[in-house]
Amino acid sequence: MTIDRPSVLQPEMPPTRWGDPARAAGLPEGVRDLVGLVFPIRDTPARDDVTLPVPRLAADDLVGLRAIVGDEHVVLDDALRRGRTRGKSTPDLLRQRSGDLADAPDVVVRPAGHDEVAAVLAYAAERRIAVVPFGGGTAVTGGLVAETEGTDLAGVLSLDLGRMRGLLALDPVSSTATLEPGLRGPEAEALLAEHGLMLGHFPQSFEYATIGGFAATRSSGQSSAGYGRFDAMVVGLRVATPVGEVRLGSAPANASGPDLRELFLGSEGAFGVITEVTVRVRPLPEVKEYEGWRWASFADGAEAMRSLAQSDLLPTVIRLSDENETAINLADPEAIGGEGDDGARGCQMIVGYEGTPAAVAAKRAAVTAALTALGGTAQGSGPGEAWAHGRFDAPYLRDSLLDVGVLVETLETATFWSNRENLYARVRTALEESLGAGTMVLCHISHVYPTGCSLYFTVAAPGGEDPLATWLPAKAAASEAIVAAGAAITHHHAVGTDHKPYLTAEIGTTGVEVLRAVKRAVDPAGILNPGVLIP
């Protein structure tokens, strides 16, 4: 089998920051001064004088692993182990920056393909070693932290899928492609682009997240209005479990009982390791156009989004910032603190169109007519192009604010349209009351459906002496508000360990028992990402 592999690989992320180290930068002086007017400035450099826990695995455990994947792919190096410790949420980074590496894996193992993954899982089950699948390391809900305390597990193995970075098969007639799980977003798009095709999945983590991670967390991208969520793109899966292989996706649709693809999509490595993903692909767009719209209020803009969704008029991209987010220009991170194009109050909407010239022109004309009739004011291409230019930059800004002692974190949820205002008010109130004076709570809608939408909150507050102790009660209060409102505890960030305490309220005790039964069937030794997802 011929495997196409990317010619350019993304650089590794540093353990205490997001993204490309070359793009990490402090706040510009003007922005730092502006931040200082709102928050106390407290320079908080990350500690470098840290020591990782001594690996717990026995020498003969390592011998067996080396026999499976080769000596050079069983790594005990402190730097690599630190880089595989937790994900990139604000709590993850705060712990890393403070020198807390208690959750570091004992060993990093890098398999080359499905057969080696299957062999590692069988061996780990025999030797009682926990296995945490690792793709891009972009998890933000504790999904990379194995809970081994109180168990007989001998240690933790980080299963690094970075060697599995290929385009395995392409069916241009059926418009499908089979990808390996370690491919990062840009690498997958580059391989498909060589054939004039694209996947079209662009979450904010796009530059570092992987195909396997997209599937295992039911990711949703910024172009979901036009291209759909990642799980809607998946037509087939190959999964390695400790008890055997699962292959799914013999046809685009079937009535062969419950769709087991949905069992592994969103399973966060707790049921198996996804080793191949077959996805629907589409032609590269000939035209990409983005523009801004202004609305008098968040409620007015949300009502317009609902109207488009229920009229089958959604563009490729549509996102709406509330008044607070609009006021500080978070849609354009390079312009934080400015007043936008015209200084007008209200809420900004970003609308994007992709496709052939004729399709874009027709959709743009129809959407423009609808938004104008609903009371929107067109702002031209400036805001849209600014958003497109900086669409993946927000995590870099988060890190720069953490550097000066400002606590910044995000959370998201989803609900039906009729419950949107109630949910929005409950979560904002919970965050403001928990974090107190000086807190900024921002929100946007960026994923919409005929029946409802997601709400994505960004929070900025004084970090104080212990920003982690500041944030965790606020996150709990917001999560409890989400449950009380009857909304989803997560729309696309996944459950991990952070949201696990709230999952029973959403799916019920019987639902939890179903998940536990599946876990017993595919992972009877309990080695796969223990403590993640399942209450």
Short mmCIF file of C-alpha atoms in Angstrom, two decimals:
data_model
loop_
_atom_site.label_atom_id
_atom_site.label_comp_id
_atom_site.label_asym_id
_atom_site.label_seq_id
_atom_site.Cartn_x
_atom_site.Cartn_y
_atom_site.Cartn_z
CA MET A 1 0.00 0.00 0.00
CA THR A 2 1.34 3.43 -0.98
CA ILE A 3 1.04 5.99 1.81
CA ASP A 4 1.19 9.73 1.10
CA ARG A 5 2.89 11.56 3.95
CA PRO A 6 3.18 15.31 4.60
CA SER A 7 6.36 16.96 3.33
CA VAL A 8 6.27 19.58 6.10
CA LEU A 9 5.53 18.69 9.73
CA GLN A 10 4.20 21.13 12.32
CA PRO A 11 6.71 22.05 15.06
CA GLU A 12 6.23 20.69 18.58
CA MET A 13 4.37 22.87 21.07
CA PRO A 14 6.30 23.89 24.19
CA PRO A 15 4.89 22.35 27.38
CA THR A 16 3.96 25.68 29.01
CA ARG A 17 2.42 27.43 26.00
CA TRP A 18 0.22 26.97 22.98
CA GLY A 19 1.44 26.66 19.43
CA ASP A 20 4.56 27.48 17.46
CA PRO A 21 7.33 28.73 19.76
CA ALA A 22 8.37 31.16 17.06
CA ARG A 23 4.99 32.89 17.28
CA ALA A 24 4.98 33.27 21.06
CA ALA A 25 5.27 36.92 22.05
CA GLY A 26 4.54 39.19 24.96
CA LEU A 27 1.76 41.75 24.86
CA PRO A 28 2.54 44.80 22.73
CA GLU A 29 3.32 47.75 25.00
CA GLY A 30 0.11 49.59 24.13
CA VAL A 31 -2.01 46.53 24.80
CA ARG A 32 -0.14 45.83 28.04
CA ASP A 33 -0.90 49.38 29.19
CA LEU A 34 -4.55 48.90 28.29
CA VAL A 35 -4.69 45.59 30.17
CA GLY A 36 -3.15 47.31 33.17
CA LEU A 37 -6.08 49.72 33.30
CA VAL A 38 -8.43 46.79 33.86
CA PHE A 39 -6.39 44.10 35.62
CA PRO A 40 -3.46 44.13 38.05
CA ILE A 41 -0.26 43.30 36.15
CA ARG A 42 1.68 40.48 37.77
CA ASP A 43 4.53 39.02 35.71
CA THR A 44 4.39 35.24 36.13
CA PRO A 45 7.20 33.45 34.28
CA ALA A 46 7.04 29.68 34.00
CA ARG A 47 9.41 27.63 36.15
CA ASP A 48 12.16 25.80 34.31
CA ASP A 49 13.77 24.16 37.35
CA VAL A 50 11.40 21.21 37.43
CA THR A 51 12.04 17.51 37.86
CA LEU A 52 9.78 14.82 36.50
CA PRO A 53 8.77 11.85 38.62
CA VAL A 54 11.00 8.81 38.13
CA PRO A 55 9.40 6.37 35.62
CA ARG A 56 7.58 3.59 37.46
CA LEU A 57 7.69 0.86 34.83
CA ALA A 58 9.94 -2.13 35.40
CA ALA A 59 12.85 -2.84 33.07
CA ASP A 60 11.17 -5.94 31.65
CA ASP A 61 8.06 -3.87 30.82
CA LEU A 62 10.24 -1.68 28.62
CA VAL A 63 11.91 -4.67 26.98
CA GLY A 64 8.55 -5.95 25.82
CA LEU A 65 7.52 -2.56 24.44
CA ARG A 66 10.80 -2.20 22.56
CA ALA A 67 10.23 -5.57 20.96
CA ILE A 68 6.95 -4.27 19.53
CA VAL A 69 7.87 -0.79 18.21
CA GLY A 70 11.68 -0.72 18.24
CA ASP A 71 14.17 0.65 20.75
CA GLU A 72 14.13 4.23 19.43
CA HIS A 73 10.35 4.48 19.77
CA VAL A 74 10.18 3.71 23.49
CA VAL A 75 11.18 7.03 25.01
CA LEU A 76 11.95 7.89 28.63
CA ASP A 77 13.35 11.33 27.83
CA ASP A 78 12.21 13.95 30.34
CA ALA A 79 11.56 16.61 27.68
CA LEU A 80 9.26 14.36 25.66
CA ARG A 81 7.49 13.08 28.77
CA ARG A 82 6.88 16.67 29.89
CA GLY A 83 5.50 17.52 26.46
CA ARG A 84 3.02 14.65 26.79
CA THR A 85 1.81 15.79 30.22
CA ARG A 86 -1.81 17.03 30.13
CA GLY A 87 -3.24 19.27 27.40
CA LYS A 88 -3.52 23.00 26.73
CA SER A 89 -6.35 24.26 28.92
CA THR A 90 -5.55 27.15 31.23
CA PRO A 91 -5.48 24.83 34.30
CA ASP A 92 -3.12 22.49 32.40
CA LEU A 93 -0.75 25.37 31.61
CA LEU A 94 -0.96 26.84 35.10
CA ARG A 95 0.08 23.49 36.57
CA GLN A 96 2.92 23.14 34.05
CA ARG A 97 4.11 26.71 34.70
CA SER A 98 4.12 26.13 38.46
CA GLY A 99 6.26 23.01 38.07
CA ASP A 100 3.50 20.49 38.85
CA LEU A 101 4.29 17.46 36.66
CA ALA A 102 2.68 14.82 38.84
CA ASP A 103 0.62 13.55 35.88
CA ALA A 104 3.63 12.97 33.59
CA PRO A 105 3.52 9.63 31.75
CA ASP A 106 6.17 7.07 32.65
CA VAL A 107 7.05 6.32 29.05
CA VAL A 108 6.20 7.56 25.55
CA VAL A 109 5.65 4.85 22.93
CA ARG A 110 5.41 5.69 19.23
CA PRO A 111 3.79 2.97 17.10
CA ALA A 112 4.05 2.98 13.31
CA GLY A 113 0.61 1.64 12.43
CA HIS A 114 -2.50 -0.28 13.44
CA ASP A 115 -0.76 -3.60 14.07
CA GLU A 116 1.76 -2.04 16.44
CA VAL A 117 -1.01 -0.16 18.27
CA ALA A 118 -2.95 -3.41 18.71
CA ALA A 119 0.15 -5.19 19.97
CA VAL A 120 0.93 -2.41 22.48
CA LEU A 121 -2.64 -2.53 23.83
CA ALA A 122 -2.57 -6.29 24.25
CA TYR A 123 0.79 -6.06 26.00
CA ALA A 124 -0.33 -3.20 28.23
CA ALA A 125 -3.43 -5.13 29.28
CA GLU A 126 -1.25 -8.11 30.19
CA ARG A 127 1.26 -5.95 32.12
CA ARG A 128 -1.37 -3.68 33.75
CA ILE A 129 -0.12 -0.44 32.15
CA ALA A 130 -2.50 2.48 31.54
CA VAL A 131 -2.53 3.76 27.95
CA VAL A 132 -3.33 7.38 27.05
CA PRO A 133 -3.60 8.01 23.28
CA PHE A 134 -1.81 11.25 22.30
CA GLY A 135 -2.37 13.13 19.05
CA GLY A 136 -1.68 16.85 19.01
CA GLY A 137 -1.91 17.50 22.74
CA THR A 138 -4.64 20.14 22.32
CA ALA A 139 -7.11 18.68 24.85
CA VAL A 140 -8.72 21.27 27.12
CA THR A 141 -10.91 19.19 29.47
CA GLY A 142 -8.45 16.86 31.19
CA GLY A 143 -8.65 14.11 28.59
CA LEU A 144 -4.91 13.33 28.75
CA VAL A 145 -4.75 12.66 32.49
CA ALA A 146 -4.98 9.00 33.47
CA GLU A 147 -6.31 8.35 36.95
CA THR A 148 -4.28 5.48 38.41
CA GLU A 149 -4.44 6.24 42.13
CA GLY A 150 -6.13 3.42 44.03
CA THR A 151 -5.64 0.95 41.15
CA ASP A 152 -3.14 -1.82 40.50
CA LEU A 153 -1.93 -0.19 37.29
CA ALA A 154 1.85 -0.24 37.08
CA GLY A 155 2.24 3.09 35.33
CA VAL A 156 1.11 5.30 32.46
CA LEU A 157 2.10 4.93 28.80
CA SER A 158 1.57 7.86 26.45
CA LEU A 159 0.72 6.32 23.07
CA ASP A 160 2.09 8.99 20.72
CA LEU A 161 0.46 8.58 17.28
CA GLY A 162 2.82 11.04 15.59
CA ARG A 163 4.38 8.40 13.32
CA MET A 164 0.93 7.55 11.92
CA ARG A 165 0.64 10.56 9.60
CA GLY A 166 -0.47 9.32 6.22
CA LEU A 167 -3.15 9.49 3.57
CA LEU A 168 -3.84 5.77 3.21
CA ALA A 169 -6.48 5.74 0.47
CA LEU A 170 -8.40 8.11 -1.77
CA ASP A 171 -11.65 7.34 -3.60
CA PRO A 172 -12.36 10.36 -5.82
CA VAL A 173 -15.48 8.75 -7.26
CA SER A 174 -17.09 8.36 -3.83
CA SER A 175 -15.38 11.50 -2.46
CA THR A 176 -13.78 9.72 0.49
CA ALA A 177 -10.29 9.62 1.93
CA THR A 178 -8.77 7.36 4.59
CA LEU A 179 -6.41 9.18 6.95
CA GLU A 180 -4.17 8.08 9.80
CA PRO A 181 -4.91 9.54 13.24
CA GLY A 182 -1.63 11.39 13.81
CA LEU A 183 -2.09 13.79 10.89
CA ARG A 184 -2.51 17.35 12.11
CA GLY A 185 -5.11 19.56 10.50
CA PRO A 186 -2.80 21.49 8.14
CA GLU A 187 -0.97 18.30 7.15
CA ALA A 188 -4.21 16.54 6.22
CA GLU A 189 -5.42 19.53 4.21
CA ALA A 190 -2.08 19.78 2.39
CA LEU A 191 -2.18 16.11 1.37
CA LEU A 192 -5.75 16.41 0.12
CA ALA A 193 -5.01 19.68 -1.67
CA GLU A 194 -2.49 17.83 -3.85
CA HIS A 195 -5.56 16.08 -5.30
CA GLY A 196 -7.69 19.24 -5.51
CA LEU A 197 -9.67 18.24 -2.43
CA MET A 198 -10.23 19.40 1.13
CA LEU A 199 -11.77 18.17 4.36
CA GLY A 200 -12.98 21.57 5.55
CA HIS A 201 -12.62 21.08 9.30
CA PHE A 202 -11.11 24.17 10.94
CA PRO A 203 -11.48 24.32 14.71
CA GLN A 204 -9.46 26.93 16.60
CA SER A 205 -7.00 24.11 17.44
CA PHE A 206 -6.64 23.31 13.70
CA GLU A 207 -2.91 23.98 13.46
CA TYR A 208 -2.03 21.30 16.05
CA ALA A 209 -5.03 19.03 16.58
CA THR A 210 -5.10 15.71 14.76
CA ILE A 211 -7.51 13.63 12.72
CA GLY A 212 -7.71 11.05 15.50
CA GLY A 213 -8.37 13.77 18.07
CA PHE A 214 -11.09 15.30 15.93
CA ALA A 215 -12.85 11.93 15.85
CA ALA A 216 -12.26 10.97 19.48
CA THR A 217 -13.71 14.25 20.78
CA ARG A 218 -16.52 14.91 18.24
CA SER A 219 -14.85 18.14 17.21
CA SER A 220 -16.67 21.01 15.54
CA GLY A 221 -14.92 23.55 13.33
CA GLN A 222 -15.38 27.21 12.47
CA SER A 223 -16.91 26.23 9.10
CA SER A 224 -19.46 23.87 10.63
CA ALA A 225 -22.39 25.86 9.23
CA GLY A 226 -21.30 24.97 5.72
CA TYR A 227 -19.34 21.74 6.09
CA GLY A 228 -20.77 20.18 9.25
CA ARG A 229 -19.20 18.84 12.44
CA PHE A 230 -16.33 16.38 12.15
CA ASP A 231 -18.46 13.42 13.20
CA ALA A 232 -20.78 14.18 10.27
CA MET A 233 -17.78 13.91 7.92
CA VAL A 234 -16.77 10.44 9.15
CA VAL A 235 -17.96 7.49 7.08
CA GLY A 236 -15.65 4.80 8.44
CA LEU A 237 -13.34 3.92 11.32
CA ARG A 238 -10.74 1.35 12.21
CA VAL A 239 -10.21 0.94 15.94
CA ALA A 240 -7.75 -1.11 17.96
CA THR A 241 -8.97 -2.35 21.34
CA PRO A 242 -7.29 -4.62 23.89
CA VAL A 243 -9.63 -7.44 22.85
CA GLY A 244 -9.55 -7.05 19.07
CA GLU A 245 -10.09 -4.86 16.03
CA VAL A 246 -13.26 -3.01 15.06
CA ARG A 247 -13.83 -1.95 11.42
CA LEU A 248 -16.86 0.19 10.67
CA GLY A 249 -18.22 1.93 7.58
CA SER A 250 -19.03 -0.49 4.75
CA ALA A 251 -21.50 1.95 3.19
CA PRO A 252 -22.49 5.62 3.50
CA ALA A 253 -25.56 4.61 5.52
CA ASN A 254 -27.16 1.41 6.73
CA ALA A 255 -29.88 -0.07 8.91
CA SER A 256 -27.60 -2.73 10.37
CA GLY A 257 -28.56 -2.06 13.94
CA PRO A 258 -27.24 0.90 15.96
CA ASP A 259 -24.45 2.78 14.19
CA LEU A 260 -21.34 1.69 16.09
CA ARG A 261 -19.30 4.47 14.53
CA GLU A 262 -21.10 6.75 16.96
CA LEU A 263 -19.89 4.58 19.82
CA PHE A 264 -16.24 5.35 19.10
CA LEU A 265 -16.68 8.93 17.90
CA GLY A 266 -16.43 10.95 21.09
CA SER A 267 -15.07 8.03 23.13
CA GLU A 268 -11.88 9.96 24.04
CA GLY A 269 -9.61 6.91 23.96
CA ALA A 270 -11.62 5.10 26.63
CA PHE A 271 -13.00 2.40 24.29
CA GLY A 272 -10.13 1.98 21.86
CA VAL A 273 -7.49 3.74 19.76
CA ILE A 274 -8.72 5.05 16.42
CA THR A 275 -6.08 4.04 13.87
CA GLU A 276 -7.82 4.97 10.58
CA VAL A 277 -10.53 7.50 9.78
CA THR A 278 -12.38 7.51 6.46
CA VAL A 279 -13.93 10.90 5.79
CA ARG A 280 -16.03 12.62 3.18
CA VAL A 281 -13.98 15.11 1.17
CA ARG A 282 -14.96 17.89 -1.24
CA PRO A 283 -13.37 19.99 -3.99
CA LEU A 284 -11.19 22.88 -2.91
CA PRO A 285 -13.22 26.11 -3.01
CA GLU A 286 -12.38 28.44 -5.88
CA VAL A 287 -13.58 31.47 -3.95
CA LYS A 288 -13.45 32.47 -0.26
CA GLU A 289 -15.20 35.65 0.84
CA TYR A 290 -15.73 36.88 4.40
CA GLU A 291 -17.61 39.94 5.61
CA GLY A 292 -18.94 41.64 8.72
CA TRP A 293 -22.47 42.55 9.82
CA ARG A 294 -23.63 44.67 12.73
CA TRP A 295 -26.65 43.97 14.92
CA ALA A 296 -28.30 46.16 17.53
CA SER A 297 -28.11 43.40 20.15
CA PHE A 298 -26.96 39.84 20.74
CA ALA A 299 -30.59 38.74 20.79
CA ASP A 300 -31.27 40.34 17.39
CA GLY A 301 -28.21 38.69 15.85
CA ALA A 302 -29.08 35.30 17.33
CA GLU A 303 -32.61 35.58 15.96
CA ALA A 304 -31.13 36.25 12.52
CA MET A 305 -28.94 33.16 12.80
CA ARG A 306 -31.97 31.08 13.73
CA SER A 307 -33.86 32.43 10.74
CA LEU A 308 -31.04 31.51 8.35
CA ALA A 309 -30.65 28.03 9.83
CA GLN A 310 -34.36 27.29 9.64
CA SER A 311 -34.61 28.68 6.10
CA ASP A 312 -31.74 26.50 4.82
CA LEU A 313 -29.72 29.64 4.07
CA LEU A 314 -26.62 29.10 6.19
CA PRO A 315 -23.32 30.29 4.69
CA THR A 316 -20.06 28.41 5.16
CA VAL A 317 -19.08 30.43 8.26
CA ILE A 318 -21.33 32.36 10.62
CA ARG A 319 -20.44 33.60 14.09
CA LEU A 320 -21.92 36.27 16.31
CA SER A 321 -20.13 38.08 19.16
CA ASP A 322 -22.09 39.49 22.08
CA GLU A 323 -21.76 43.12 23.13
CA ASN A 324 -18.75 42.54 25.37
CA GLU A 325 -16.83 40.47 22.85
CA THR A 326 -17.61 42.96 20.11
CA ALA A 327 -16.46 45.89 22.25
CA ILE A 328 -12.94 44.51 22.63
CA ASN A 329 -12.67 43.12 19.08
CA LEU A 330 -11.97 39.53 20.09
CA ALA A 331 -12.94 38.46 16.57
CA ASP A 332 -9.70 40.23 15.52
CA PRO A 333 -7.07 39.47 18.21
CA GLU A 334 -4.53 41.84 16.58
CA ALA A 335 -6.93 44.74 17.17
CA ILE A 336 -7.78 44.04 20.82
CA GLY A 337 -8.87 47.24 22.50
CA GLY A 338 -9.94 49.02 19.34
CA GLU A 339 -13.52 49.97 18.49
CA GLY A 340 -13.89 48.15 15.21
CA ASP A 341 -14.45 49.71 11.82
CA ASP A 342 -16.81 52.48 12.81
CA GLY A 343 -16.99 52.57 16.61
CA ALA A 344 -20.64 51.58 16.42
CA ARG A 345 -22.21 49.83 19.39
CA GLY A 346 -24.00 46.54 19.11
CA CYS A 347 -22.82 43.08 18.08
CA GLN A 348 -20.62 41.93 15.25
CA MET A 349 -21.39 38.96 13.03
CA ILE A 350 -18.84 37.33 10.73
CA VAL A 351 -20.22 35.64 7.61
CA GLY A 352 -18.13 33.59 5.17
CA TYR A 353 -18.83 32.00 1.80
CA GLU A 354 -16.73 29.33 0.07
CA GLY A 355 -17.24 27.43 -3.17
CA THR A 356 -17.46 28.09 -6.88
CA PRO A 357 -17.91 31.71 -8.02
CA ALA A 358 -21.49 31.04 -9.06
CA ALA A 359 -22.41 29.24 -5.83
CA VAL A 360 -20.81 31.93 -3.67
CA ALA A 361 -22.52 34.73 -5.56
CA ALA A 362 -25.93 33.07 -5.28
CA LYS A 363 -25.59 32.22 -1.57
CA ARG A 364 -24.20 35.67 -0.74
CA ALA A 365 -27.06 37.41 -2.52
CA ALA A 366 -29.66 35.30 -0.71
CA VAL A 367 -28.04 35.71 2.71
CA THR A 368 -27.51 39.44 2.21
CA ALA A 369 -31.17 39.92 1.36
CA ALA A 370 -32.26 37.90 4.39
CA LEU A 371 -29.94 39.63 6.87
CA THR A 372 -30.87 43.07 5.57
CA ALA A 373 -34.56 42.29 5.93
CA LEU A 374 -33.95 41.12 9.49
CA GLY A 375 -32.31 44.42 10.46
CA GLY A 376 -28.60 43.76 10.00
CA THR A 377 -26.15 46.37 8.72
CA ALA A 378 -23.48 45.23 6.28
CA GLN A 379 -19.92 46.29 7.21
CA GLY A 380 -18.10 45.09 4.13
CA SER A 381 -15.18 42.70 3.85
CA GLY A 382 -12.87 44.38 6.40
CA PRO A 383 -14.10 42.65 9.58
CA GLY A 384 -14.44 39.32 7.82
CA GLU A 385 -10.95 39.36 6.35
CA ALA A 386 -9.50 40.44 9.72
CA TRP A 387 -11.23 37.51 11.40
CA ALA A 388 -9.99 35.06 8.73
CA HIS A 389 -6.42 36.35 9.14
CA GLY A 390 -6.41 35.85 12.92
CA ARG A 391 -8.84 32.96 13.28
CA PHE A 392 -6.31 30.67 15.01
CA ASP A 393 -4.54 33.30 17.13
CA ALA A 394 -6.65 33.52 20.30
CA PRO A 395 -4.66 30.88 22.27
CA TYR A 396 -1.48 32.91 21.75
CA LEU A 397 -3.21 35.95 23.24
CA ARG A 398 -4.42 33.81 26.16
CA ASP A 399 -0.82 32.80 26.92
CA SER A 400 0.41 36.39 26.75
CA LEU A 401 -2.25 37.42 29.26
CA LEU A 402 -1.34 34.53 31.57
CA ASP A 403 2.24 35.86 31.46
CA VAL A 404 1.08 39.07 33.15
CA GLY A 405 -1.18 37.46 35.72
CA VAL A 406 -4.54 37.73 33.93
CA LEU A 407 -6.63 34.58 34.18
CA VAL A 408 -8.15 33.73 30.78
CA GLU A 409 -10.13 30.59 30.03
CA THR A 410 -12.97 29.40 27.82
CA LEU A 411 -15.94 27.07 28.13
CA GLU A 412 -18.77 26.12 25.83
CA THR A 413 -22.21 24.54 25.78
CA ALA A 414 -25.20 24.11 23.48
CA THR A 415 -28.96 24.27 23.72
CA PHE A 416 -32.18 24.70 21.76
CA TRP A 417 -33.09 28.15 20.46
CA SER A 418 -35.94 28.52 22.93
CA ASN A 419 -33.50 28.09 25.84
CA ARG A 420 -30.65 30.25 24.52
CA GLU A 421 -31.34 33.44 26.50
CA ASN A 422 -31.90 31.52 29.72
CA LEU A 423 -28.65 29.58 29.33
CA TYR A 424 -26.67 32.68 28.37
CA ALA A 425 -27.89 34.60 31.43
CA ARG A 426 -27.33 31.71 33.86
CA VAL A 427 -23.74 31.05 32.79
CA ARG A 428 -22.77 34.72 32.72
CA THR A 429 -24.24 35.27 36.18
CA ALA A 430 -22.51 32.20 37.60
CA LEU A 431 -19.11 33.31 36.29
CA GLU A 432 -19.47 36.94 37.37
CA GLU A 433 -20.66 36.01 40.86
CA SER A 434 -17.91 33.43 41.35
CA LEU A 435 -15.02 35.53 40.03
CA GLY A 436 -16.19 38.85 41.43
CA ALA A 437 -15.29 42.42 40.58
CA GLY A 438 -13.11 43.05 37.57
CA THR A 439 -14.33 39.99 35.67
CA MET A 440 -15.02 40.18 31.93
CA VAL A 441 -17.35 37.54 30.48
CA LEU A 442 -17.53 37.42 26.68
CA CYS A 443 -19.60 35.12 24.48
CA HIS A 444 -20.12 34.18 20.87
CA ILE A 445 -22.25 31.79 18.83
CA SER A 446 -20.30 29.97 16.13
CA HIS A 447 -22.15 26.68 15.57
CA VAL A 448 -25.79 26.80 14.57
CA TYR A 449 -28.46 24.27 13.68
CA PRO A 450 -32.13 24.54 12.71
CA THR A 451 -33.03 23.59 16.29
CA GLY A 452 -30.37 25.40 18.35
CA CYS A 453 -26.84 26.70 18.76
CA SER A 454 -23.68 26.60 20.83
CA LEU A 455 -22.56 29.31 23.24
CA TYR A 456 -18.80 29.83 23.65
CA PHE A 457 -17.70 31.89 26.64
CA THR A 458 -14.33 33.56 27.19
CA VAL A 459 -13.53 34.74 30.71
CA ALA A 460 -10.85 37.22 31.82
CA ALA A 461 -10.29 38.00 35.51
CA PRO A 462 -7.49 38.92 37.90
CA GLY A 463 -5.49 35.76 38.53
CA GLY A 464 -4.40 36.68 42.05
CA GLU A 465 -1.87 34.69 44.04
CA ASP A 466 -3.33 31.34 42.94
CA PRO A 467 -5.15 31.61 39.59
CA LEU A 468 -5.96 27.89 39.56
CA ALA A 469 -7.79 28.20 42.88
CA THR A 470 -9.56 31.24 41.43
CA TRP A 471 -10.74 29.43 38.30
CA LEU A 472 -11.81 25.98 39.47
CA PRO A 473 -14.79 27.15 41.61
CA ALA A 474 -15.89 29.43 38.76
CA LYS A 475 -15.76 26.55 36.28
CA ALA A 476 -17.79 24.42 38.68
CA ALA A 477 -20.37 27.21 39.09
CA ALA A 478 -20.68 27.61 35.32
CA SER A 479 -21.02 23.84 34.84
CA GLU A 480 -23.74 23.68 37.47
CA ALA A 481 -25.53 26.56 35.74
CA ILE A 482 -25.38 24.67 32.45
CA VAL A 483 -26.88 21.57 34.07
CA ALA A 484 -29.57 23.65 35.78
CA ALA A 485 -30.48 25.18 32.43
CA GLY A 486 -30.90 21.74 30.86
CA ALA A 487 -28.13 22.33 28.30
CA ALA A 488 -25.24 20.18 27.04
CA ILE A 489 -22.21 20.14 29.34
CA THR A 490 -20.05 20.36 26.21
CA HIS A 491 -20.69 21.01 22.54
CA HIS A 492 -17.22 20.26 21.13
CA HIS A 493 -14.53 20.34 23.86
CA ALA A 494 -15.39 16.80 25.04
CA VAL A 495 -15.93 15.37 28.54
CA GLY A 496 -12.43 14.42 29.70
CA THR A 497 -12.18 14.55 33.48
CA ASP A 498 -13.39 18.15 33.87
CA HIS A 499 -16.95 17.50 32.68
CA LYS A 500 -17.27 13.93 33.95
CA PRO A 501 -19.02 14.94 37.21
CA TYR A 502 -21.85 16.49 35.17
CA LEU A 503 -22.36 13.77 32.56
CA THR A 504 -24.81 11.69 34.60
CA ALA A 505 -27.17 14.65 34.82
CA GLU A 506 -27.19 14.82 31.02
CA ILE A 507 -27.42 11.16 29.98
CA GLY A 508 -28.95 9.60 33.12
CA THR A 509 -27.85 6.68 35.25
CA THR A 510 -28.97 4.14 32.65
CA GLY A 511 -26.91 5.94 30.03
CA VAL A 512 -23.88 5.78 32.30
CA GLU A 513 -24.42 2.05 32.79
CA VAL A 514 -24.46 1.59 29.01
CA LEU A 515 -21.06 3.32 28.77
CA ARG A 516 -19.70 1.20 31.60
CA ALA A 517 -20.92 -1.98 29.91
CA VAL A 518 -19.17 -1.02 26.67
CA LYS A 519 -16.00 -0.27 28.63
CA ARG A 520 -16.10 -3.73 30.24
CA ALA A 521 -16.59 -5.36 26.84
CA VAL A 522 -13.78 -3.65 24.90
CA ASP A 523 -11.38 -2.90 27.76
CA PRO A 524 -11.92 -5.50 30.49
CA ALA A 525 -8.54 -4.72 32.06
CA GLY A 526 -9.44 -1.03 32.34
CA ILE A 527 -6.18 0.26 30.83
CA LEU A 528 -7.55 2.69 28.23
CA ASN A 529 -7.47 6.29 29.46
CA PRO A 530 -8.67 5.32 32.95
CA GLY A 531 -10.74 7.99 34.69
CA VAL A 532 -11.67 9.81 31.49
CA LEU A 533 -15.25 10.22 30.17
CA ILE A 534 -17.11 7.57 32.19
CA PRO A 535 -18.48 8.53 35.64
#
